[in-house]
Amino acid sequence: MALLERLEARLSRRALLVAGAAVGGGLYVGWIPAGNAAQPESGQSFAPNAFVRIDRSGKVTVISPMIEMGQGTYTSLPMLVAEDLDVEMKNVSVDHSPPDDKLYGNAHVGGAQITGNSSSIRAFYLPMRQAGAAAREMLISAAAAKLGIDAARLTTQAGTVIDSASGKRIEYGALVDDAAKLPVPEKVRLKDPSNFRIIGTPAKRLDIAGKVDGTAMFGIDAKIPGMKIATVAASPVFGGKLASYDERAALAVPYVRQIARLDDAVAVIADHYWAARQGLEAAKPRFDDGANANLTTADVVAALAKAAAEPGAVAKNEGDVPAALLAAPTKREAVYENPFLAHCTMEPMNCTAHVTPDGCEIWVGTQIPTVAQMAVAKALGIDQAKVQIHNHLLGGGFGRRLEFDFIVQAVLIAKQCEHPVKVVWSREEDIQHDMYRPYYYDRISAGLDDSGKIVAWNHRIVGSSIMARFSPAAMKDGVDPDAVDGAIELPYALPNYRVEYRREEPPGIPTAFWRGVGPTRNAFVIESFIDELAAAANKDPMQFRLEHTEGTPRAHHVLERVKKMSGWGLPLKPRTGRGVALLFAFETYMAHVAEVSVADDGEVRIDRVFVAVDTGIAVNPDTIVAQMESGVIFGITAALWGEITIEKGRVQQSNFDDYRMLRINETPRIEVEIVQSSEKPGGIGEPGTSAVIPAVFNAIHAATGVRLRRMAITPERLKV
Amino acid sequence: MKNYRIGIAGAAIVLAAGAAVSLGEQNAPLGLKPVSAFAHIADQNARAVALFNEAGKVIQHPRCVNCHPAGDRPAQGDDSRPHQPLVVRGPDGLGAVAMRCTSCHGPANFDPGNVPGNPRWHVAPIEMAWIGKSLGEICVQIKDEKRNGGKTLDEIVHHMAKDELVGWAWNPGGKRTPAPGTQEVFGELIKAWADSGAACPASKATP
Amino acid sequence: MSAAALLISNPTPTDDDIDLGMAGNICRCGTYVRIREAVKNAAQLLSKTGE
């Protein structure tokens, strides 16, 4: 069935469009996602599930269900509306959506209003287009009534309804009041892709102007009358409690107003950040370290290694792996480790809160407005409806802003004041009180037959379960779906295929989603190991992968493309190598080749990265290239220097001097090719990071013969 | 910008108190032997060389050599790794045209950011490169008026004993290990070396 | 601001000049490739308008 017909059919069967008049005139059209369908009660004006608002001047405002954190949703989602609504992007602006799971829930992450998992386009490709199409049809109907002619005669162009026969034209703005009175069509026709004018073009980002002229509002920019600014020190040892602090010394610092005390932290509230910071230093807080006072990274790893010796919950079991392994003429096995990683959003954690007897108002940048609302309501013991959240642009999310710890902390501080309080974490506090990508310890083994084909694949994944905390309902029979994401649907021919997950929690250390989530950890392990198998089979790593993807054409194709792009096989200088990695994750196929030079002292330089990506329908190709560049740089940073270490129960890293970030002079040349595809859209925010990491490790092996099975890449390990 | 100026003033206050604190927190600095420890060496040249070798503990300490690079890029840290981010001496030793040393290094150490500072923060001219040279080679270089900024031996002695940027090495702030001893003792060693004829240790290439 | 300072002192920066001028600025979202292009674009625009 052609995509368009599938779209129409899905629309009429499964969901309901609602529309209505906007306050002050205009047209609201929204889409209630299937699963959240709420019929408006008869006799009552409907609850607008508004994605689109058109005012009398014809200006279109798209209310974006997904927050903008630089990844481009505030352009791509409006593009979808604009396409089927038939307006020009220059007349479109975008607004934050208020917290509302019913209206803005993301079907790809269980229906809550969560931006993450590279799902914004996947979840809202249809709903946004349908909202635009429905609005357009209602405007046409309104025009038909106004002109007294049959709607079938009318067409639209750039925000105008046109009757070519008579030459009459009516702008959308003139029709909105009438359109708002009309019933919402039950079936809308989406534009055929061959007629796309906006989707598939590198439309200019709608958020850039504000970010350049300074009017863009990030959470940290919130300015509320009467607001004071606080900074906070929480127990450096995980699980520790606040014991004492010098209140007098802190209050003696000019402009310090108040000290707030929490179980595990002290906050200094002042007129400005510097005073708060100095007040905190004067306070010299002391903590009872608690049970984790002597924890080290080695302790965590030892526990993981022990757990890895035991069988885990079965995530996949095809064929008979033990027998196939036994019979295989060639076997390989390895242990791979993914270290703790910090997020380091450039905008450090911050939240502005005002707690009053009436409730709580919050200004913050968050990926989880409704979950945060619930958490705050619970922390204050009040009704969720009494918690107001104003979302903002995010200066980086990467999964850190999928959490509400810093929001609840700010609320508990604000609760001790009458005025609003903006709590800002220092960079040191941010790095040392992150919720880290967990340490993962994997045992992987495989068997090859005489022709070098994989005949058995056995992968045991061990680490903290983020899902068990974040969304327990997603756990199934002990398997954390994120932990095995990117490991159970490999695009390779694997006749006997077993994957297990074993949960092992590090004591006290909070763990959370980090860009690329499960696929990032698994891609490092799997794509590095595939290279080890290629070597065992005496095959070129690219060739080995091509042979194993003959049954998965989209995977095979991106490998072919990247092979060409990178000049795979052409000679390179000594201590320079190429590494390849293939990824199928977030419903996107991608292949990377990294070209790396290793100096004699072991310093690694990534010279070039080539990416071939098949992400189905490409809504905004420039955004896709941007996310590839962004993901690659994020991943290279992690591959080279990413390592959070624990000593005496506390994180040793604190700022960018000891948690290093890639700089402009260290950035490789990045070439991206987007495969033209009409398949359904895939996710693009995260896979770039996942795929580049193993590509770099494979390139290092090609350059030096050294196989590294753990990040970070310290030069000592690669010295000549 | 306003916050930055407040910060520097604040840092100066903090530094006065903090410098002593941070020194105390470091590993006890290696001492410098005083001049009197060399008085027993009868031979003038031998004594001069011994004095200069002792002074060499300062001259070849990371706090000094890091800003006396042989190439364009200063070093940092006790392991003298390349300065992060990339910075270069530029046309005048004060940094690239669009990234001057003063972009980040203020007139005083800024401990909250662990950034050292001094009013004259800059990279030594290339003719004063010390990294990769033996102490003997550095000694010859220091005495050579063509390579030491046109200084006489007396002026060298004064420079080592009194110059404020040289003195920074003993008050580096933050997590940085100070140079051994004190500038006073170092100055006395250099003076005694000069008074003893200023002979240089044997030149041999640093391995 | 770094880019503005760079262009004031060097209106026709090479890639290496841009690296030297901008190495102090970290971009966590990895837009360096575009920053470089933007600086070059700005240099061209400035040379045209003479501002």
XYZ file of C-alpha atoms in Angstrom, chain A residues 343-344 346 398 622 625-626 629-630 633-634 656 661-665 667, chain C residues 18-20 22-36:
36
model
C 26.450 14.825 30.280
C 28.028 18.304 30.566
C 26.782 23.680 28.274
C 21.564 14.801 26.083
C 20.408 20.302 6.897
C 23.721 16.824 8.592
C 23.873 19.013 11.695
C 28.216 16.538 12.889
C 26.981 17.090 16.404
C 31.831 15.381 17.819
C 29.973 14.339 20.971
C 36.558 21.021 31.485
C 35.870 18.435 25.369
C 36.787 18.383 21.693
C 37.824 21.827 20.408
C 37.505 23.453 17.009
C 41.149 22.798 16.183
C 37.542 18.650 14.889
C 40.033 30.558 12.852
C 41.192 27.564 14.862
C 43.685 29.721 16.766
C 38.303 30.128 18.456
C 40.111 27.287 20.233
C 39.123 28.807 23.550
C 35.416 28.360 22.906
C 33.870 24.978 23.638
C 30.743 23.922 21.786
C 29.147 20.917 23.429
C 26.695 20.527 20.600
C 29.494 20.191 18.082
C 28.769 23.017 15.642
C 32.463 23.727 14.997
C 32.202 22.886 11.314
C 29.469 25.499 10.982
C 31.257 28.025 13.187
C 34.170 27.907 10.799
